[in-house]
Amino acid sequence: QKDGYDWFMRKEIYEQPDAVANTLLGRHSKEGKLVLDELRMSEDDLRKIDKIIIVACGTAFYAGLVAKYAIEHWTRLPCEVELAHEFRYRDPIVGPTTLVVCISQSGETADSLMAVRHAREQKARVLAICNTNGSTIPRESDAVIYTHAGPEIGVASTKGFMTQLVACYVLGLYLAQVRGTKFDDEIAATVAELEAMPAAIQSVLDGIEPVIKLAEEFADEPSVLFLGRHVGYPVALEGALKLKELAYIHAEGFAAGELKHGPIALIDDQLPVFVVVPPRGRDQLHDKVVSNIQEIRARGARTIVLAEADDQAVEPYADLMIKLPKVSTLLQPMLAVVPLQVFACELATRKGHDVDQPRNLAKSVTVE
Ligand code: F6R
């Protein structure tokens, strides 16, 4: 079932354009209106929600971190994101007007399941975002949005993460539609952008050769850093997690603005640092990240920059620039994560590791 690929992980990375299309299928009208019957909540009840809490673990948690930016921006509802195991064993403020969203590819992660049970005991409405039909978490939730990515066999989540992002965007846009916090044409424009993502992801994959070469070059690095800001921050965390779990290399992701508060002390000569650069826009995000890159480069780091293809402001500070298609800031994680997945997969296979079954890991973690 590897369809000619040597590893499931590689296959699943390349399946992402189709997976995204499948997650979107049937979830919006031609006019760009969201359809989300599976929420099983009346519009009246949806309007009563006053808080969203996303619970998840690992990569799914990072999808949740991205979702927070989008959901709060579009719906103006407070949205917290919490590691499921932390949520469960404290005393979170949850009630009947809280929507708890559990993101889980497998639907069997014990930590996430316990959080779902805890939320339901507190009378919260629980929605699962899940890839595995009929698994435990959706069965114990009030409603489920299936991601329809197809089976994910590789232990490291790739298309699972990608389609979790899509499901979260769809949810956020739907809530904005129901609550009237975004104009219909703004929602339709974002839906159109989502519809264009499979082609955009494909073009990132088509131009991936420099990333494969980079993985060969960096195979013996002891440590790699990843930086991002705004939605680029969870992408940095995900890039670091992929490298740790597959290549067994020390890797850390930081919010770029946090550098000067400590981590910049780690930067020394030749340290590889990946930086996710936000699209140029009306805010100052882009320029702030460019100055972060200048700071680390001045201290000798090798900078691998993921940025819009024609971003000339950043190019002079990049040892390697990985060019991404134009997209709005909130959706950029869907493109920026792809080279990081490929980098980790290529580097790990180059070192001779089994990327489908990394050491010490299981596909679904069914113990707390
Ligand atoms: C990392 C990875 C894990 C999972 C986490 C949650 O590549 O796969 O971090 O994301 O164990 O798993 P699910 O989504 O099945 O609940």
mmCIF file of N, CA and C and ligand atoms in Angstrom, residues 56-62 102-110 112 129 132 137 152 154-158 164 238 241-242 245-246 361-365, ligand 1:
data_model
loop_
_atom_site.group_PDB
_atom_site.id
_atom_site.type_symbol
_atom_site.label_atom_id
_atom_site.label_comp_id
_atom_site.label_asym_id
_atom_site.label_seq_id
_atom_site.Cartn_x
_atom_site.Cartn_y
_atom_site.Cartn_z
ATOM 1 N N ALA A 56 -5.485 18.873 23.045
ATOM 2 C CA ALA A 56 -4.805 17.952 22.124
ATOM 3 C C ALA A 56 -3.405 17.688 22.651
ATOM 4 N N CYS A 57 -2.702 16.782 21.989
ATOM 5 C CA CYS A 57 -1.313 16.465 22.352
ATOM 6 C C CYS A 57 -0.432 16.533 21.109
ATOM 7 N N GLY A 58 0.837 16.795 21.335
ATOM 8 C CA GLY A 58 1.850 16.691 20.274
ATOM 9 C C GLY A 58 1.521 17.566 19.078
ATOM 10 N N THR A 59 1.635 16.946 17.906
ATOM 11 C CA THR A 59 1.403 17.669 16.660
ATOM 12 C C THR A 59 -0.016 18.240 16.591
ATOM 13 N N ALA A 60 -0.984 17.482 17.092
ATOM 14 C CA ALA A 60 -2.369 17.963 17.076
ATOM 15 C C ALA A 60 -2.504 19.227 17.939
ATOM 16 N N PHE A 61 -1.729 19.288 19.008
ATOM 17 C CA PHE A 61 -1.719 20.496 19.856
ATOM 18 C C PHE A 61 -1.205 21.696 19.054
ATOM 19 N N TYR A 62 -0.197 21.460 18.221
ATOM 20 C CA TYR A 62 0.325 22.571 17.416
ATOM 21 C C TYR A 62 -0.706 23.038 16.385
ATOM 22 N N CYS A 102 -11.588 18.767 20.775
ATOM 23 C CA CYS A 102 -10.471 17.835 20.947
ATOM 24 C C CYS A 102 -9.946 17.456 19.570
ATOM 25 N N ILE A 103 -8.677 17.738 19.319
ATOM 26 C CA ILE A 103 -8.078 17.375 18.031
ATOM 27 C C ILE A 103 -7.246 16.109 18.227
ATOM 28 N N SER A 104 -7.568 15.079 17.453
ATOM 29 C CA SER A 104 -6.804 13.827 17.561
ATOM 30 C C SER A 104 -6.868 13.059 16.246
ATOM 31 N N GLN A 105 -5.732 12.826 15.650
ATOM 32 C CA GLN A 105 -5.691 12.056 14.408
ATOM 33 C C GLN A 105 -6.250 10.653 14.646
ATOM 34 N N SER A 106 -5.738 9.982 15.666
ATOM 35 C CA SER A 106 -6.105 8.576 15.891
ATOM 36 C C SER A 106 -7.470 8.439 16.547
ATOM 37 N N GLY A 107 -7.822 9.428 17.348
ATOM 38 C CA GLY A 107 -9.056 9.306 18.128
ATOM 39 C C GLY A 107 -8.915 8.369 19.310
ATOM 40 N N GLU A 108 -7.688 7.933 19.598
ATOM 41 C CA GLU A 108 -7.472 6.966 20.671
ATOM 42 C C GLU A 108 -6.475 7.451 21.727
ATOM 43 N N THR A 109 -5.975 8.651 21.601
ATOM 44 C CA THR A 109 -4.970 9.138 22.549
ATOM 45 C C THR A 109 -5.583 9.264 23.945
ATOM 46 N N ALA A 110 -5.031 8.502 24.888
ATOM 47 C CA ALA A 110 -5.648 8.424 26.219
ATOM 48 C C ALA A 110 -5.696 9.801 26.889
ATOM 49 N N SER A 112 -5.968 12.692 25.595
ATOM 50 C CA SER A 112 -7.006 13.523 24.980
ATOM 51 C C SER A 112 -8.393 13.004 25.352
ATOM 52 N N ILE A 129 -12.209 16.689 16.416
ATOM 53 C CA ILE A 129 -11.679 16.788 15.048
ATOM 54 C C ILE A 129 -10.772 15.579 14.909
ATOM 55 N N THR A 132 -9.988 9.253 12.305
ATOM 56 C CA THR A 132 -10.245 7.812 12.320
ATOM 57 C C THR A 132 -11.708 7.530 12.646
ATOM 58 N N ILE A 137 -12.566 8.710 20.729
ATOM 59 C CA ILE A 137 -12.798 10.135 21.031
ATOM 60 C C ILE A 137 -14.046 10.666 20.309
ATOM 61 N N GLU A 152 -3.392 7.201 8.218
ATOM 62 C CA GLU A 152 -2.025 7.695 8.404
ATOM 63 C C GLU A 152 -1.260 6.593 9.130
ATOM 64 N N GLY A 154 2.440 6.148 8.969
ATOM 65 C CA GLY A 154 3.693 6.644 9.549
ATOM 66 C C GLY A 154 3.401 7.199 10.943
ATOM 67 N N VAL A 155 4.284 6.893 11.894
ATOM 68 C CA VAL A 155 4.031 7.340 13.271
ATOM 69 C C VAL A 155 3.997 8.866 13.351
ATOM 70 N N ALA A 156 4.866 9.512 12.605
ATOM 71 C CA ALA A 156 4.889 10.984 12.653
ATOM 72 C C ALA A 156 3.730 11.534 11.836
ATOM 73 N N SER A 157 2.992 12.417 12.443
ATOM 74 C CA SER A 157 1.806 12.954 11.778
ATOM 75 C C SER A 157 2.197 14.012 10.740
ATOM 76 N N THR A 158 1.692 13.849 9.523
ATOM 77 C CA THR A 158 1.957 14.845 8.463
ATOM 78 C C THR A 158 0.630 15.290 7.845
ATOM 79 N N GLN A 164 -5.982 18.618 9.975
ATOM 80 C CA GLN A 164 -6.491 19.211 11.218
ATOM 81 C C GLN A 164 -6.562 20.726 11.060
ATOM 82 N N GLU A 238 6.450 22.588 15.419
ATOM 83 C CA GLU A 238 6.210 21.337 14.677
ATOM 84 C C GLU A 238 7.470 20.900 13.923
ATOM 85 N N LEU A 241 9.719 19.343 16.460
ATOM 86 C CA LEU A 241 9.237 18.031 16.916
ATOM 87 C C LEU A 241 9.533 16.947 15.871
ATOM 88 N N LYS A 242 9.281 17.273 14.620
ATOM 89 C CA LYS A 242 9.524 16.288 13.553
ATOM 90 C C LYS A 242 10.998 15.863 13.555
ATOM 91 N N GLU A 245 11.789 13.628 16.698
ATOM 92 C CA GLU A 245 11.223 12.281 16.756
ATOM 93 C C GLU A 245 11.740 11.388 15.634
ATOM 94 N N LEU A 246 12.142 11.976 14.509
ATOM 95 C CA LEU A 246 12.561 11.145 13.373
ATOM 96 C C LEU A 246 14.072 11.029 13.251
ATOM 97 N N LEU A 361 8.463 5.246 20.057
ATOM 98 C CA LEU A 361 7.178 5.891 19.787
ATOM 99 C C LEU A 361 6.149 4.888 19.276
ATOM 100 N N ALA A 362 4.890 5.217 19.534
ATOM 101 C CA ALA A 362 3.784 4.398 19.006
ATOM 102 C C ALA A 362 2.831 5.329 18.261
ATOM 103 N N LYS A 363 2.086 4.763 17.320
ATOM 104 C CA LYS A 363 1.204 5.618 16.520
ATOM 105 C C LYS A 363 0.083 6.210 17.363
ATOM 106 N N SER A 364 -0.524 5.388 18.206
ATOM 107 C CA SER A 364 -1.469 6.048 19.114
ATOM 108 C C SER A 364 -1.097 5.691 20.547
ATOM 109 N N VAL A 365 -1.108 6.730 21.373
ATOM 110 C CA VAL A 365 -0.611 6.573 22.729
ATOM 111 C C VAL A 365 -1.822 6.338 23.621
HETATM 112 C C1 F6R B 1 4.006 13.646 16.150
HETATM 113 C C2 F6R B 1 2.842 12.858 16.499
HETATM 114 C C3 F6R B 1 2.302 12.961 17.882
HETATM 115 C C4 F6R B 1 0.769 12.987 17.850
HETATM 116 C C5 F6R B 1 0.181 12.958 19.256
HETATM 117 C C6 F6R B 1 -1.330 13.030 19.242
HETATM 118 O O1 F6R B 1 4.370 13.475 14.830
HETATM 119 O O2 F6R B 1 2.329 12.149 15.680
HETATM 120 O O3 F6R B 1 2.786 14.074 18.557
HETATM 121 O O4 F6R B 1 0.362 14.133 17.160
HETATM 122 O O5 F6R B 1 0.580 11.794 19.909
HETATM 123 O O6 F6R B 1 -1.874 11.976 18.502
HETATM 124 P P1 F6R B 1 -3.349 12.005 18.032
HETATM 125 O O7 F6R B 1 -3.507 13.127 17.052
HETATM 126 O O8 F6R B 1 -3.596 10.668 17.408
HETATM 127 O O9 F6R B 1 -4.211 12.242 19.254
#
